[in-house]
Amino acid sequence: MNGKGSLAKLDVGVLSHEQQEKLRQFKIRKRIDNEKYLKSHPEVEVLIGDFLRDVLLKRPDDIHEFAAESFSDHFTNPNLHATIASKMEGKSDMQ
């Protein structure tokens, strides 16, 4: 993943002890916030699952282009809400 525009592995050793602790607490709070968000929005799992399934089935050479087209097609679908609701219903029936 190292490449142009990406962050190299961060050297937290350059941070003071206090800064490291603040960073650790920030990461913990962020993870908790993200988990709460995902629990309150189960449709995110459906959307990501659909995309991942398409990637694995179609195995595109250019994943960036595929993602751009896929998301564009997916989110302009006028039946998106109904499709997601149907998949979530099916998922809850399986549990």
mmCIF file of C-alpha atoms in Angstrom:
data_model
loop_
_atom_site.group_PDB
_atom_site.id
_atom_site.type_symbol
_atom_site.label_atom_id
_atom_site.label_comp_id
_atom_site.label_asym_id
_atom_site.label_seq_id
_atom_site.Cartn_x
_atom_site.Cartn_y
_atom_site.Cartn_z
ATOM 1 C CA MET A 1 0.000 0.000 0.000
ATOM 2 C CA ASN A 2 2.980 2.276 0.102
ATOM 3 C CA GLY A 3 2.849 4.518 -2.867
ATOM 4 C CA LYS A 4 2.400 8.029 -4.023
ATOM 5 C CA GLY A 5 0.078 9.894 -1.711
ATOM 6 C CA SER A 6 0.007 7.201 0.968
ATOM 7 C CA LEU A 7 1.355 7.639 4.458
ATOM 8 C CA ALA A 8 4.474 5.720 5.322
ATOM 9 C CA LYS A 9 4.467 3.775 8.576
ATOM 10 C CA LEU A 10 4.270 6.393 11.288
ATOM 11 C CA ASP A 11 7.064 6.656 13.839
ATOM 12 C CA VAL A 12 5.198 7.228 17.089
ATOM 13 C CA GLY A 13 8.570 7.309 18.866
ATOM 14 C CA VAL A 14 8.869 10.963 17.900
ATOM 15 C CA LEU A 15 5.826 11.733 20.043
ATOM 16 C CA SER A 16 6.123 12.559 23.712
ATOM 17 C CA HIS A 17 4.626 10.122 26.217
ATOM 18 C CA GLU A 18 1.682 12.500 26.674
ATOM 19 C CA GLN A 19 1.109 12.730 22.903
ATOM 20 C CA GLN A 20 1.293 8.942 22.559
ATOM 21 C CA GLU A 21 -1.323 8.548 25.297
ATOM 22 C CA LYS A 22 -3.604 11.132 23.648
ATOM 23 C CA LEU A 23 -3.211 9.310 20.329
ATOM 24 C CA ARG A 24 -4.014 5.970 21.983
ATOM 25 C CA GLN A 25 -7.139 7.431 23.619
ATOM 26 C CA PHE A 26 -8.191 9.024 20.324
ATOM 27 C CA LYS A 27 -7.863 5.673 18.531
ATOM 28 C CA ILE A 28 -9.928 3.941 21.205
ATOM 29 C CA ARG A 29 -12.678 6.576 21.035
ATOM 30 C CA LYS A 30 -12.664 6.450 17.232
ATOM 31 C CA ARG A 31 -12.970 2.655 17.203
ATOM 32 C CA ILE A 32 -15.864 2.784 19.685
ATOM 33 C CA ASP A 33 -17.608 5.513 17.648
ATOM 34 C CA ASN A 34 -17.145 3.504 14.453
ATOM 35 C CA GLU A 35 -18.538 0.345 16.057
ATOM 36 C CA LYS A 36 -21.574 2.238 17.359
ATOM 37 C CA TYR A 37 -22.178 3.735 13.925
ATOM 38 C CA LEU A 38 -21.944 0.368 12.174
ATOM 39 C CA LYS A 39 -24.283 -1.250 14.722
ATOM 40 C CA SER A 40 -26.850 1.485 14.147
ATOM 41 C CA HIS A 41 -26.485 1.234 10.340
ATOM 42 C CA PRO A 42 -26.560 -2.473 9.411
ATOM 43 C CA GLU A 43 -27.177 -1.510 5.780
ATOM 44 C CA VAL A 44 -23.477 -0.654 5.515
ATOM 45 C CA GLU A 45 -22.655 -4.362 5.793
ATOM 46 C CA VAL A 46 -25.085 -5.121 2.946
ATOM 47 C CA LEU A 47 -23.539 -2.453 0.708
ATOM 48 C CA ILE A 48 -19.972 -3.581 1.392
ATOM 49 C CA GLY A 49 -20.951 -7.231 0.999
ATOM 50 C CA ASP A 50 -22.534 -6.554 -2.398
ATOM 51 C CA PHE A 51 -19.436 -4.745 -3.601
ATOM 52 C CA LEU A 52 -17.053 -7.405 -2.306
ATOM 53 C CA ARG A 53 -19.148 -10.184 -3.864
ATOM 54 C CA ASP A 54 -19.042 -8.412 -7.242
ATOM 55 C CA VAL A 55 -15.268 -7.934 -6.991
ATOM 56 C CA LEU A 56 -14.692 -11.604 -6.212
ATOM 57 C CA LEU A 57 -17.062 -12.807 -8.926
ATOM 58 C CA LYS A 58 -15.827 -10.489 -11.676
ATOM 59 C CA ARG A 59 -12.172 -10.132 -10.586
ATOM 60 C CA PRO A 60 -11.578 -6.877 -12.476
ATOM 61 C CA ASP A 61 -8.070 -5.974 -13.620
ATOM 62 C CA ASP A 62 -8.578 -2.316 -12.727
ATOM 63 C CA ILE A 63 -10.179 -2.339 -9.283
ATOM 64 C CA HIS A 64 -10.263 1.463 -9.065
ATOM 65 C CA GLU A 65 -12.212 1.810 -12.298
ATOM 66 C CA PHE A 66 -14.482 -1.089 -11.336
ATOM 67 C CA ALA A 67 -15.205 0.493 -7.947
ATOM 68 C CA ALA A 68 -16.014 3.859 -9.524
ATOM 69 C CA GLU A 69 -18.415 2.304 -12.030
ATOM 70 C CA SER A 70 -19.905 -0.091 -9.502
ATOM 71 C CA PHE A 71 -20.639 2.583 -6.926
ATOM 72 C CA SER A 72 -21.993 4.928 -9.561
ATOM 73 C CA ASP A 73 -24.357 2.262 -10.906
ATOM 74 C CA HIS A 74 -25.314 1.048 -7.446
ATOM 75 C CA PHE A 75 -26.110 4.393 -5.874
ATOM 76 C CA THR A 76 -28.063 5.725 -8.842
ATOM 77 C CA ASN A 77 -30.366 2.698 -8.696
ATOM 78 C CA PRO A 78 -33.870 4.103 -8.011
ATOM 79 C CA ASN A 79 -34.746 0.898 -6.097
ATOM 80 C CA LEU A 80 -31.716 1.032 -3.809
ATOM 81 C CA HIS A 81 -33.685 1.389 -0.561
ATOM 82 C CA ALA A 82 -35.996 -1.506 -1.432
ATOM 83 C CA THR A 83 -33.078 -3.687 -2.526
ATOM 84 C CA ILE A 84 -31.181 -3.083 0.708
ATOM 85 C CA ALA A 85 -34.305 -3.634 2.821
ATOM 86 C CA SER A 86 -34.977 -6.922 1.052
ATOM 87 C CA LYS A 87 -31.420 -8.157 1.592
ATOM 88 C CA MET A 88 -31.517 -7.135 5.249
ATOM 89 C CA GLU A 89 -34.791 -9.016 5.705
ATOM 90 C CA GLY A 90 -33.273 -12.094 4.130
ATOM 91 C CA LYS A 91 -30.258 -11.787 6.372
ATOM 92 C CA SER A 92 -32.356 -11.555 9.520
ATOM 93 C CA ASP A 93 -34.377 -14.605 8.411
ATOM 94 C CA MET A 94 -31.142 -16.609 8.268
ATOM 95 C CA GLN A 95 -30.131 -15.736 11.843
#
